[in-house]
Coordinates of C-alpha atoms in Angstrom, one line a residue:
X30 CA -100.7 -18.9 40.3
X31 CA -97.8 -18.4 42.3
X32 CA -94.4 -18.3 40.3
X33 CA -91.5 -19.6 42.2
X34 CA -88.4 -17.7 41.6
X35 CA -85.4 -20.0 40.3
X36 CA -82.6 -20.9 42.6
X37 CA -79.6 -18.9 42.0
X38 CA -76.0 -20.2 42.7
X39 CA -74.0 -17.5 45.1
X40 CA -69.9 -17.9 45.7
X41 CA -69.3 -17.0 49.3
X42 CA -66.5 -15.1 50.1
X43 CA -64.0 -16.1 52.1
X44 CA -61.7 -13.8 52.3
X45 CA -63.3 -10.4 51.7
X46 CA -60.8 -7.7 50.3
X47 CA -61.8 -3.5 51.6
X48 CA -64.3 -1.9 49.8
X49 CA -62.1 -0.5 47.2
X50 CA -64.8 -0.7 44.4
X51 CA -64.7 3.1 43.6
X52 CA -61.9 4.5 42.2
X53 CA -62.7 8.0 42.7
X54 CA -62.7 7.3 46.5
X55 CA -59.1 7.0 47.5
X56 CA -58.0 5.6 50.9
X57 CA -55.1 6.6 52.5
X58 CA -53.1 3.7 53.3
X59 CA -50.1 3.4 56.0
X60 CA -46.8 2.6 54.5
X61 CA -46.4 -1.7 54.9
X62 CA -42.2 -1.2 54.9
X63 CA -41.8 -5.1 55.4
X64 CA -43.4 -5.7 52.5
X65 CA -42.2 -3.2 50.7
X66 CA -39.1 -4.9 51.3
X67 CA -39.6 -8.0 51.0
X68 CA -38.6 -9.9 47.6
X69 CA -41.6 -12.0 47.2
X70 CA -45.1 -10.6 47.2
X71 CA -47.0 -11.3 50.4
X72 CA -50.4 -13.2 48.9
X73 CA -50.9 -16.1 51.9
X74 CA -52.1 -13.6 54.5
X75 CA -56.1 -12.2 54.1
X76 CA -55.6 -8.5 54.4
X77 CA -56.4 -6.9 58.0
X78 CA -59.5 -4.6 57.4
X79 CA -59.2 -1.3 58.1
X80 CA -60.9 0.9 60.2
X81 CA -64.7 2.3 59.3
X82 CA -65.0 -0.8 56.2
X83 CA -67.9 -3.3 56.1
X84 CA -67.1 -6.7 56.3
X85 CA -70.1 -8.5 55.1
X86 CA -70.0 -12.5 55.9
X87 CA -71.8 -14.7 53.7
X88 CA -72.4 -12.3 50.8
X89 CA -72.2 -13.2 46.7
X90 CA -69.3 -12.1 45.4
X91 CA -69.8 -9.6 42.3
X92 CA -68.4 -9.6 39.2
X93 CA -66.2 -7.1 39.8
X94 CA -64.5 -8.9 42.3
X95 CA -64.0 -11.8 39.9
X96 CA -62.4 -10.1 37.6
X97 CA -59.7 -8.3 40.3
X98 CA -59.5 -12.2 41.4
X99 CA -58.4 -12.8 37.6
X100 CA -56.7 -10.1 37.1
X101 CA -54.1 -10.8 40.0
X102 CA -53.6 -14.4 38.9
X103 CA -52.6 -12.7 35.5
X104 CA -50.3 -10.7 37.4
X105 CA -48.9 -13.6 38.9
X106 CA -48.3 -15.3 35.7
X107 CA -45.8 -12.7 33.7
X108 CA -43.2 -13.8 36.0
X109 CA -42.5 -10.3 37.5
X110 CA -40.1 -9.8 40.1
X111 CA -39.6 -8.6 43.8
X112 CA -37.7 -5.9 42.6
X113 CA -40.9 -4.9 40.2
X114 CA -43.4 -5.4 42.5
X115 CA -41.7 -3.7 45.4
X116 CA -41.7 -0.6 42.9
X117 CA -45.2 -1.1 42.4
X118 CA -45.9 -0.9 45.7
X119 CA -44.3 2.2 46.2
X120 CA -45.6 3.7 43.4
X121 CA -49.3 2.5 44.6
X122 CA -48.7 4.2 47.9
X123 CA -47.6 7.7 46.1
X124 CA -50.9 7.4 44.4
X125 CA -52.7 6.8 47.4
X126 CA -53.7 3.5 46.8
X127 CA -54.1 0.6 49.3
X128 CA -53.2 -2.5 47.6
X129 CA -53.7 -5.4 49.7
X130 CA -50.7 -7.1 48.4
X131 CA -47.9 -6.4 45.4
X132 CA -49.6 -8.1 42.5
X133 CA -52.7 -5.9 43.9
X134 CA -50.6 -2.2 43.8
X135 CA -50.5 -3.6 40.1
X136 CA -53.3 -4.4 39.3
X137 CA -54.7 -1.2 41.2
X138 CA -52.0 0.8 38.9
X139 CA -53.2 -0.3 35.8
X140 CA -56.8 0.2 36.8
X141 CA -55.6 3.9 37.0
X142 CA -53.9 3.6 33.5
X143 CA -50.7 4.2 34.9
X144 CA -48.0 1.6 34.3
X145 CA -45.5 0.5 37.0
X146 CA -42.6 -0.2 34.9
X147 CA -43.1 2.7 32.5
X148 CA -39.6 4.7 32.5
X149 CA -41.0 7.9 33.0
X150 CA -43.0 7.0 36.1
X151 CA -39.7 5.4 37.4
X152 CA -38.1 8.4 37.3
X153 CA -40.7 10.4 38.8
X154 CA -40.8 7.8 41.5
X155 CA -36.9 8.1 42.2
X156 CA -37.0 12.2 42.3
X157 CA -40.2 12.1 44.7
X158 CA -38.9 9.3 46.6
X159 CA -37.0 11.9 49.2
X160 CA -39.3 14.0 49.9
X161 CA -41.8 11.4 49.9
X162 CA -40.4 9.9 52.8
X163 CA -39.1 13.0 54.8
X164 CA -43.2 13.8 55.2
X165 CA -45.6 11.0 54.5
X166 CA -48.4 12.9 55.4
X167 CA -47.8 15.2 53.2
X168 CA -47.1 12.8 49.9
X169 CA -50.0 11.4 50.9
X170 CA -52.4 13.9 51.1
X171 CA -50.5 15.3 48.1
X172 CA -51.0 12.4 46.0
X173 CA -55.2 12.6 47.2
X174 CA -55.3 16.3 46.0
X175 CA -53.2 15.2 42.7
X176 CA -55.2 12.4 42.4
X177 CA -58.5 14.6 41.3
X178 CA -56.4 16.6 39.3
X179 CA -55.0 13.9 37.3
X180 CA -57.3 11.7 35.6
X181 CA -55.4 8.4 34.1
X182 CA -58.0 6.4 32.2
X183 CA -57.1 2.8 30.8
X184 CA -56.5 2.9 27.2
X185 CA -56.9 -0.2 24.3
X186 CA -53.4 -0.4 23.1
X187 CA -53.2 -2.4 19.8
X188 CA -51.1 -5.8 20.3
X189 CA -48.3 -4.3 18.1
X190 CA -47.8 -1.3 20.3
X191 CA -48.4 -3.0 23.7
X192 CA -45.5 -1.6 26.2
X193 CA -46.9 -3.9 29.0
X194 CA -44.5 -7.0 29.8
X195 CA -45.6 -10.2 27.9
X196 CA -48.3 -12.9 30.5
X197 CA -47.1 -15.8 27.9
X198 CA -43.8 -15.5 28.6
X199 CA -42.0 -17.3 31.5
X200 CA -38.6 -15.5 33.2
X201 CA -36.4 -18.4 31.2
X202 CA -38.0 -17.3 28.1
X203 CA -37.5 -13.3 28.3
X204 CA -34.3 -14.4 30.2
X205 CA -33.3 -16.1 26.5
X206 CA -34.6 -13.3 24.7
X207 CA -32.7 -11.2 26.1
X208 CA -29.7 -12.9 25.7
X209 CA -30.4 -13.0 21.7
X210 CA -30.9 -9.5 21.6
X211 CA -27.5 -8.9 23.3
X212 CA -26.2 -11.3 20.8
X213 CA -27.9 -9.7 17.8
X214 CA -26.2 -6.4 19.2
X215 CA -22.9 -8.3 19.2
X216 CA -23.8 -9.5 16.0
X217 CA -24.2 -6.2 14.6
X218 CA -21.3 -4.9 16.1
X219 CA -19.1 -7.2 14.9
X220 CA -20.9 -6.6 11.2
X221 CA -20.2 -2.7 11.7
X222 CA -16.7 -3.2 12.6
X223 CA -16.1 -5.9 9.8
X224 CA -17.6 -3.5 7.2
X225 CA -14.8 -0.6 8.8
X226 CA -12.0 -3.2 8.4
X227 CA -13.0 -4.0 5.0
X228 CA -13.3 -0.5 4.1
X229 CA -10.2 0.2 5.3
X230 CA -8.3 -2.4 3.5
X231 CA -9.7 -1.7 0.2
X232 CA -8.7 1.8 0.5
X233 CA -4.5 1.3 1.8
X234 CA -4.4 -2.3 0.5
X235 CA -6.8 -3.4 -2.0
X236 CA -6.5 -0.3 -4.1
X237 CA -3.0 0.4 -4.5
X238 CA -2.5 -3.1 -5.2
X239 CA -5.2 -2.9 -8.2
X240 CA -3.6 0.2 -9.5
X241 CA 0.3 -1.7 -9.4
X242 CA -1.3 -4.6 -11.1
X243 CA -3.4 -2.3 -13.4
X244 CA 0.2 -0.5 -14.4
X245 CA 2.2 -4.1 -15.0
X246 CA -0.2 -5.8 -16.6
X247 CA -1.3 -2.5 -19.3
X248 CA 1.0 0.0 -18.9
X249 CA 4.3 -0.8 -18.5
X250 CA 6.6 -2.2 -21.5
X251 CA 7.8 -5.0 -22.1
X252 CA 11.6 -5.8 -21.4
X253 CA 13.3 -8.7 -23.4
X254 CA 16.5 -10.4 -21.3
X255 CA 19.6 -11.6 -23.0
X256 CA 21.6 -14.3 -21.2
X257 CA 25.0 -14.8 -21.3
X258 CA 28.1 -17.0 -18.9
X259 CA 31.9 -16.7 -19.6
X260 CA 34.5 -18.0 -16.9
X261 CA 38.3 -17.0 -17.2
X262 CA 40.6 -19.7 -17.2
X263 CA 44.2 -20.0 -16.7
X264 CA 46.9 -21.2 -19.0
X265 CA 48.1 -24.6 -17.1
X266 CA 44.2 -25.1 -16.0
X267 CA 45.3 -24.9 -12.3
X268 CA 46.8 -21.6 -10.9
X269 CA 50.1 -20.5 -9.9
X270 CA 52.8 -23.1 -10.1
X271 CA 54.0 -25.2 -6.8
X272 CA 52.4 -27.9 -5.1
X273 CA 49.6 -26.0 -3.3
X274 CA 48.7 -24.1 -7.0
X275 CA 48.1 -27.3 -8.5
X276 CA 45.7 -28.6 -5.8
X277 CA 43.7 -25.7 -6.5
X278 CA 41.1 -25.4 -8.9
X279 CA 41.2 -23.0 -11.7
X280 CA 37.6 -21.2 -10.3
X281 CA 39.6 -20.2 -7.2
X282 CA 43.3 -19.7 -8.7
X283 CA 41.1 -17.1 -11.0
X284 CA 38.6 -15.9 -8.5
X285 CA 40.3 -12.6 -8.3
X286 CA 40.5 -11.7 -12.0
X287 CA 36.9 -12.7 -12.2
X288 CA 35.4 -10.4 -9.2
X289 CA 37.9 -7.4 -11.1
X290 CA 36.3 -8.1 -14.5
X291 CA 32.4 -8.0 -12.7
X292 CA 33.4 -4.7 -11.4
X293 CA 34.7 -3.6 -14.5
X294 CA 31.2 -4.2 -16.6
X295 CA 29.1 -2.9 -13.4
X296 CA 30.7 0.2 -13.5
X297 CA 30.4 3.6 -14.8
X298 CA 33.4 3.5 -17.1
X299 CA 31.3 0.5 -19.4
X300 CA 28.3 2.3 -19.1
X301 CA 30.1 5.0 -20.5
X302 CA 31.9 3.4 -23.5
X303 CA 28.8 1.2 -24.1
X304 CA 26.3 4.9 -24.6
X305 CA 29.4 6.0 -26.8
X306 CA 30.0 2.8 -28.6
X307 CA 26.4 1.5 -29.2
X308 CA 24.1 4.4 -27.5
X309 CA 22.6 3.2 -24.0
X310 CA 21.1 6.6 -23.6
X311 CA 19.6 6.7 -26.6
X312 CA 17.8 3.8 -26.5
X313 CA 16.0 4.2 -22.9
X314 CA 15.1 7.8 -24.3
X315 CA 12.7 6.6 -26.7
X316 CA 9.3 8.1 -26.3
X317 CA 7.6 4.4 -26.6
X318 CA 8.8 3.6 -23.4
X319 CA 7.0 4.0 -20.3
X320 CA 7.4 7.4 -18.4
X321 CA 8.7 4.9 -15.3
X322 CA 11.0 3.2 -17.2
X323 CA 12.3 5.7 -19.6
X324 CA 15.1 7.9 -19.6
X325 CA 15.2 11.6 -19.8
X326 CA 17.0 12.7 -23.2
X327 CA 19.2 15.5 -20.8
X328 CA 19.5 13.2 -17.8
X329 CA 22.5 12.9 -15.9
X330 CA 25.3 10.0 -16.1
X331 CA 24.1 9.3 -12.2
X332 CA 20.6 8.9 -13.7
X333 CA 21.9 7.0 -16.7
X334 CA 24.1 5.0 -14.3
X335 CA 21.1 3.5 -11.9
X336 CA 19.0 2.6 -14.8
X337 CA 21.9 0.4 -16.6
X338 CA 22.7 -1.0 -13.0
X339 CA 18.7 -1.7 -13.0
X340 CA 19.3 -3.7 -16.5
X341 CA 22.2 -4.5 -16.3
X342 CA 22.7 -7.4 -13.9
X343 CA 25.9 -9.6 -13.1
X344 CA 26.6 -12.3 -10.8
X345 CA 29.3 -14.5 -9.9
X346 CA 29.3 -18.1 -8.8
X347 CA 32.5 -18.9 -6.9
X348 CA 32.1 -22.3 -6.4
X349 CA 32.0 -22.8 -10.3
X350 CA 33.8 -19.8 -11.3
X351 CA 31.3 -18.6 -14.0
X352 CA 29.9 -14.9 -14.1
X353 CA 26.2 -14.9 -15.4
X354 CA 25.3 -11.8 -17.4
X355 CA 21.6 -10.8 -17.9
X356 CA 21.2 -7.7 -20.1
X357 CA 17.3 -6.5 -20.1
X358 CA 16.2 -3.8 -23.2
X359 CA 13.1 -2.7 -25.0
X360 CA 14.3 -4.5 -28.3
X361 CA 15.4 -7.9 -27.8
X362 CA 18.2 -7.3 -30.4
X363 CA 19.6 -4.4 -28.5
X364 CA 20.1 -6.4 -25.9
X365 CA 22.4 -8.9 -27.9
X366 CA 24.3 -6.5 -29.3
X367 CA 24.6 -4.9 -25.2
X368 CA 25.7 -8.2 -24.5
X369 CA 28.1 -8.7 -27.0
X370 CA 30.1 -5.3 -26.2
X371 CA 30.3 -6.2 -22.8
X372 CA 31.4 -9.8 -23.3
X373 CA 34.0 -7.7 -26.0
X374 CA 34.8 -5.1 -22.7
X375 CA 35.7 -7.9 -20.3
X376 CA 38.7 -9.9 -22.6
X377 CA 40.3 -6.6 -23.0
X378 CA 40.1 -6.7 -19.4
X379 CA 41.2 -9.8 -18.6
X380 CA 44.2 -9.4 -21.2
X381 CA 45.1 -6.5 -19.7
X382 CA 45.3 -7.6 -16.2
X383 CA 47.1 -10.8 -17.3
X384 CA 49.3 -8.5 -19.2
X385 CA 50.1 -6.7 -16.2
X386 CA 50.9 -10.0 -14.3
X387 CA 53.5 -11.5 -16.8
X388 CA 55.9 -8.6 -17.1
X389 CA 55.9 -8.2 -13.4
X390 CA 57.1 -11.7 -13.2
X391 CA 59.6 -11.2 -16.4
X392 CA 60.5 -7.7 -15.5
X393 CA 63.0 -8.5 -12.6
X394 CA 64.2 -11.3 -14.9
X395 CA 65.2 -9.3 -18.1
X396 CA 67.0 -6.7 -15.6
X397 CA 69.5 -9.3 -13.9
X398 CA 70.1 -10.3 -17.4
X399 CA 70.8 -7.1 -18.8
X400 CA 73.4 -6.4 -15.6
X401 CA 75.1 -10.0 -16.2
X402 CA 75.7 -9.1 -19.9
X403 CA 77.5 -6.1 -19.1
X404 CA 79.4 -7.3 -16.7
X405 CA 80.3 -9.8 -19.0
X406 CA 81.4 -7.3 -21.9
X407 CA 83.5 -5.3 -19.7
X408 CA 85.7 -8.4 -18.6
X409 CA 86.2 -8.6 -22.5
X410 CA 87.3 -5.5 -23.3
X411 CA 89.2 -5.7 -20.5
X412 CA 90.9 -8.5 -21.3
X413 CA 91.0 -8.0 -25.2
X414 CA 93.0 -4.2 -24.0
X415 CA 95.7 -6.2 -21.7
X416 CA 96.3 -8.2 -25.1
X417 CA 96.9 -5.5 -27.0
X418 CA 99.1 -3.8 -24.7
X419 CA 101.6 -6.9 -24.1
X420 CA 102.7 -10.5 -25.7
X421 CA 99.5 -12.4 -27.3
X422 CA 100.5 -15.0 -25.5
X423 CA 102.0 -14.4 -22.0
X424 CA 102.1 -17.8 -20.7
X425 CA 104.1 -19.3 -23.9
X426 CA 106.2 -16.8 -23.5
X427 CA 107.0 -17.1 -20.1
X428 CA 107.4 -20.5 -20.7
X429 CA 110.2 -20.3 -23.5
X430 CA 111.8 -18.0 -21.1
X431 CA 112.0 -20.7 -18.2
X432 CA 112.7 -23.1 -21.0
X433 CA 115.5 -21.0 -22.1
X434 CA 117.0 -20.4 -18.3
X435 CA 116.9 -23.6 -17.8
X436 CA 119.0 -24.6 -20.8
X437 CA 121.2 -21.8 -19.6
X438 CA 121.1 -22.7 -16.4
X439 CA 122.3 -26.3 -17.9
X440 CA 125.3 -25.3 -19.6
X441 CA 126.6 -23.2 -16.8
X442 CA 126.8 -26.1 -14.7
X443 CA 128.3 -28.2 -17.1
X444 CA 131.2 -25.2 -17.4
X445 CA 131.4 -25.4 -14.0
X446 CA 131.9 -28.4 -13.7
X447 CA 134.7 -28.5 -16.6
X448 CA 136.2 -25.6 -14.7
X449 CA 136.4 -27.7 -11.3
X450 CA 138.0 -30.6 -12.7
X451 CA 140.3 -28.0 -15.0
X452 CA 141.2 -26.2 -11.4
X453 CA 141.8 -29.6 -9.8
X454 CA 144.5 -30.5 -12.0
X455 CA 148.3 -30.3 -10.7
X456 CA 148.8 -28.1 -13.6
X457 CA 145.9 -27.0 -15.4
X458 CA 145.8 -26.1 -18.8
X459 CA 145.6 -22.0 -18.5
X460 CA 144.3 -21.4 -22.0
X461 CA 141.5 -24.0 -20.9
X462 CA 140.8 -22.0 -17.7
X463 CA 140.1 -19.1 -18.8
X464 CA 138.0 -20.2 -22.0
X465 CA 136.0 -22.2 -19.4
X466 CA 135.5 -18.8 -16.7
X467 CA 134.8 -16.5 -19.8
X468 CA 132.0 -18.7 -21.2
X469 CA 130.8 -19.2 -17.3
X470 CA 130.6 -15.7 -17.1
X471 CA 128.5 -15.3 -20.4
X472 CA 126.0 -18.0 -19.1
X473 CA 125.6 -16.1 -15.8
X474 CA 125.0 -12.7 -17.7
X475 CA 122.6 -14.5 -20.0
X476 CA 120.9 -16.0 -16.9
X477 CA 120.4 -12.8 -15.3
X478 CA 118.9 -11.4 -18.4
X479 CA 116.4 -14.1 -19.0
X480 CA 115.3 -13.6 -15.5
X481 CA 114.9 -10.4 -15.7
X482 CA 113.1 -10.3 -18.2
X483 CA 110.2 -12.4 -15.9
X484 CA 110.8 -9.2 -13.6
X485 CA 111.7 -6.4 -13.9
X486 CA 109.3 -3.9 -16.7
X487 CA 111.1 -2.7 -19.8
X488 CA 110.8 0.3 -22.2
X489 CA 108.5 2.0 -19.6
X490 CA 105.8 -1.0 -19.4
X491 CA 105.0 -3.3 -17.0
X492 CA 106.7 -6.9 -16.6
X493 CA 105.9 -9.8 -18.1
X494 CA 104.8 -11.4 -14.8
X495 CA 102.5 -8.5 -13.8
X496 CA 101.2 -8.5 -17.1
X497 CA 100.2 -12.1 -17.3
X498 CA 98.8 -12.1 -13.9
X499 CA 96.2 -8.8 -15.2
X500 CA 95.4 -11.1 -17.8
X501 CA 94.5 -14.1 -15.8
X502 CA 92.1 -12.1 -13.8
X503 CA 91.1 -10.8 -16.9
X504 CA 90.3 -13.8 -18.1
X505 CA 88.9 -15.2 -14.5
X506 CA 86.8 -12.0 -14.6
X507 CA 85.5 -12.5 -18.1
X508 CA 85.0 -16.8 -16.9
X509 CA 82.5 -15.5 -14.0
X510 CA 80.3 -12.7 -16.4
X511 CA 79.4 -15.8 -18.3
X512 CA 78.7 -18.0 -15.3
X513 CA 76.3 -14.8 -14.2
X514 CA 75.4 -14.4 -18.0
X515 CA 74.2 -18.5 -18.0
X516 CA 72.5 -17.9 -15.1
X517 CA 70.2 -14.6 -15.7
X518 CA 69.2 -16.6 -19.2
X519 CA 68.0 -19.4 -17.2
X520 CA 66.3 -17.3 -15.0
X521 CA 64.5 -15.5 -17.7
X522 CA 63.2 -18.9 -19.4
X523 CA 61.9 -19.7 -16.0
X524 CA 60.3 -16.2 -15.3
X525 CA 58.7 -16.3 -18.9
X526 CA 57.7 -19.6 -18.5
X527 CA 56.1 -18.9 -15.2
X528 CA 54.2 -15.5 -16.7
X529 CA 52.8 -18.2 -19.6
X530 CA 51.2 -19.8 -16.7
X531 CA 49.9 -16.5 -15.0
X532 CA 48.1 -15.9 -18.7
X533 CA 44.2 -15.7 -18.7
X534 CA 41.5 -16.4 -21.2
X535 CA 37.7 -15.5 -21.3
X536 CA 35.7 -18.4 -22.1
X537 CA 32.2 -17.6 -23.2
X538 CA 30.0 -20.4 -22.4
X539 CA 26.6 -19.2 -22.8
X540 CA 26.5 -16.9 -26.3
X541 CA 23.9 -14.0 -26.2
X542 CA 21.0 -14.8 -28.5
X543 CA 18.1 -12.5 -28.8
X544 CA 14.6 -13.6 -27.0
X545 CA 12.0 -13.9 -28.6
X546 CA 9.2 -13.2 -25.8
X547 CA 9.2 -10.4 -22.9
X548 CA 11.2 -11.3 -19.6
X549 CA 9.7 -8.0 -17.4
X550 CA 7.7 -7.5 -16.5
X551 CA 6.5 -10.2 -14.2
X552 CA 3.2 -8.8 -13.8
X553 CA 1.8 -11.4 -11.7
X554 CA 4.6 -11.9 -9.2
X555 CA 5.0 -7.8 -8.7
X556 CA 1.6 -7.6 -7.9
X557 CA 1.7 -10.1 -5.6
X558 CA 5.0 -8.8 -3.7
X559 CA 3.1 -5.1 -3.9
X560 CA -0.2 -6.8 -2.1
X561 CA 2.1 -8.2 0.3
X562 CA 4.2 -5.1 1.2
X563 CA 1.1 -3.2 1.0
X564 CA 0.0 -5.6 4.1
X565 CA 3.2 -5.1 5.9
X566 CA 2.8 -1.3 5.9
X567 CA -0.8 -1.5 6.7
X568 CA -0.7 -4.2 9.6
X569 CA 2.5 -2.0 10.9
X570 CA 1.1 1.3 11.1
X571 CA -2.4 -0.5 12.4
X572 CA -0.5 -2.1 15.4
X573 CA 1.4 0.6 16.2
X574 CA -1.4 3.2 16.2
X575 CA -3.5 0.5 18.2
X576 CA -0.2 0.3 20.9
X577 CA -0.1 4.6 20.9
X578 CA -4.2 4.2 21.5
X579 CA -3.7 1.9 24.4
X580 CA -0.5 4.1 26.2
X581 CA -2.7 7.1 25.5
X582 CA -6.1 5.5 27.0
X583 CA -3.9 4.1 30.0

């Protein structure tokens, strides 16, 4: 019995490809420079067969040729582009392959275990690429000799070590994954130079400010304050007298005495009769104190001088007038007893300075009073010496004298007169005559004695009319040293009345009383201030070595 042989099913092909089945067999291709340059792979067009291969119509396509079929539509699928598969081409060509299109000098590539887009084979490629072209021939023969010499076999690669781009991917996809790896690089970038900063700030910022805090909050010791206000007042409340003193307020008629007497206690001279009086120096010296804060025992008085201007602080308000005194010690009953010196230092200050100011008013004073009572008691004696000299009473006397002429003066005209009337007689009684002309005669003598006696200076003295007129300027003299005399006293009451008002008082408003808790230090604000200056100096110097980089680099 005859056994009919099953139909078979055969796949015609249409386009046939070049009998490239054998590897070993390499075919020398010629260069296809239009498609090596063009961008997209050339697949449309059946290749041209060459010359000497079979073209067999109608024939069952093998196996082999299925899988080359498959194979380039895998190709096609990982999305490669015309820059890959250009260098594929090349590269195909330097093999001496003839690849019938660019996803074919890929697939021909790997059949040879080389990869296209290995960087080694890129390289290679590049350096041969010269030479290559100057003599085609040549490379190509060269690359048929090579060929026999070089034996690339495909190799199973395990999944975690393939090198081969990915055929699940699409160009969006690696285009994305790329773009998170150069975002992961950022990433880590940014990490690195995050970690750099941080490092850096915890060693110039960060750590000096944990040591500060470290030394205020455990090492340092503790300072107690005393607080204390005076204001110095004047004696009428309002300043120098006038209209303009008494619009002013007592804070500015005193503003003066009160920025003299802050000077005073800031100064060295306190400091100085404070250590002697109490012993400033002693008490910083103590070993108990911190070595920042405490004073050497055989420091110097400029050394002494900066730490009680550290503890020692004053301020004045001038719109209230009041000085504010803040006296910081180890022991908060030191710094009372600091405070109450110093309060002690400033009256004697202030009376001093007030001192000074009254008998510069009064001084000018008591001097024109002193002259005017001189003045005054040498018109005395000057007058109480004319006295002496001459009549005690020149004008009485002078006065009995005129008295007297005139009574003279009287009696000779009466005997005149008697004499006339005697003369005018027919004939006049002689006897009568010449009793009346003897006793005119002794009334003129007598006349001219009286007056001469007014005169004309007798027994070697002076008259009595030069001697009455010395003692009337005598006496005019002495009448004007007690006009001057009146005057300097009033003077004086005004001058001391004036220094009364120039007078100042310390008023201590605030007394000094010992604190019971520690003032300094103020641990948390001082580290805060050191963690910002810290800062300052670390953002300076960073800018300005980041501004010297940028000058260099340009």
């Amino acid at each position: 019995m005859t056994t009919k042989p099953k139909a078979r099913k055969f796949r015609i092909r249409r386009n046939p490809a070049p009998q490239q089945a054998d590897a070993t067999a390499p075919f020398v291709a010629p260069v296809d420079t239009a498609a090596a340059q063009s961008p997209a792979p050339q697949t449309d067009t059946p290749p041209t067969p060459q010359a000497g291969a079979e073209i067999h119509h109608g024939q069952v396509t093998s196996a082999r040729e299925m899988n080359s079929a498959q194979t380039i539509d895998e190709i096609r699928k990982e999305g490669l582009t015309g820059r890959q598969l250009r260098m594929a081409r090349r590269m195909a060509q330097k093999h001496g392959l003839a690849p019938t299109s660019d996803f074919d000098a890929v697939r021909l590539l790997r059949v040879r275990g080389i990869d296209p887009f290995q960087r080694a084979n890129i390289l290679e490629l590049v350096a041969t690429d010269g030479r290559a072209q100057a003599n085609p021939g040549d490379a190509v023969a060269e690359g048929a000799v090579g060929s026999d010499h070089r034996v690339q076999l495909p190799q199973t690669m395990p999944m975690a070590r393939q090198t081969l781009p990915s055929t699940d991917l699409s160009p969006a996809d690696r285009r994305a994954e790329e773009i998170m790896a150069i975002q992961r690089d950022i990433s880590r970038r940014r990490r690195r130079k995050l970690m750099l900063l941080m490092s850096r700030l915890m060693a110039f910022v960060m750590l000096p400010t944990i040591v500060v805090g470290y030394y205020f909050y455990a090492i340092a010791t503790p300072m107690y304050s005393t607080k204390s206000a005076f204001l110095i007042l004047s004696a009428d409340g309002g300043g120098s007298g006038g209209r303009l003193g008494g619009l002013l307020p007592s804070q500015f008629a005193t503003g003066q005495d009160a920025i003299a007497t802050q000077e005073y206690l800031q100064s060295k001279d306190a400091m100085l009769r404070l250590d002697a009086d109490v012993g400033f120096r002693a008490h910083f010296s103590q070993p108990w104190i911190d070595a920042l804060q405490r004073l050497e025992p055989d420091a110097s008085n400029e050394s002494a001088y900066s730490l009680y201007k550290k503890y020692v602080k004053l301020g004045y308000d001038p719109t209230e007038g009041v000085i504010r005194m803040e006296v910081s010690t180890a022991d908060p009953a030191v710094s009372a007893e600091f405070s109450e010196h110093l309060i002690a230092y400033a009256e004697e200050r202030v009376d001093e300075l007030s001192q000074e100011k009254r008998q510069d008013a009064v001084k000018t004073a008591i001097e024109s009073l002193d002259q005017a009572k001189a003045d005054r008691r040498s018109a005395q004696q000057m007058l109480v010496s004319l006295q002496e000299g001459s009549i005690l009473d020149p004008e009485g006397e002078i006065a009995g004298i005129r008295s007297l002429i005139s009574t003279v003066e009287l009696q000779l005209q009466e005997k005149q007169l008697a004499l006339n009337v005697q003369l005018n007689n027919a004939r006049p009684n002689r006897a009568k005559v010449e009793a009346l002309e003897s006793e005119i005669e002794i009334l003129q003598s007598e006349l001219a004695r009286q007056k001469a006696r007014l005169t004309q200076a007798t027994d070697g003295g002076s008259s009595l009319a030069s001697k009455t007129a010395a003692i009337q300027m005598a006496q005019a003299d002495l009448a004007t040293a007690d006009l001057v005399l009146q005057s300097a006293l009033e003077a004086k009451r005004q001058s001391e009345i004036e220094a009364n008002k120039q007078v100042r008082y310390l008023t201590v408003s605030v007394r000094p009383l010992p604190s019971q808790d520690a003032s300094y230090p103020r641990a948390f604000e001082n580290t805060i201030l050191a963690f910002l200056i810290f800062s300052g100096i670390y953002l300076m110097i960073s800018l300005t070595a980041s501004v010297l980089r940028e000058q260099v680099s340009s």
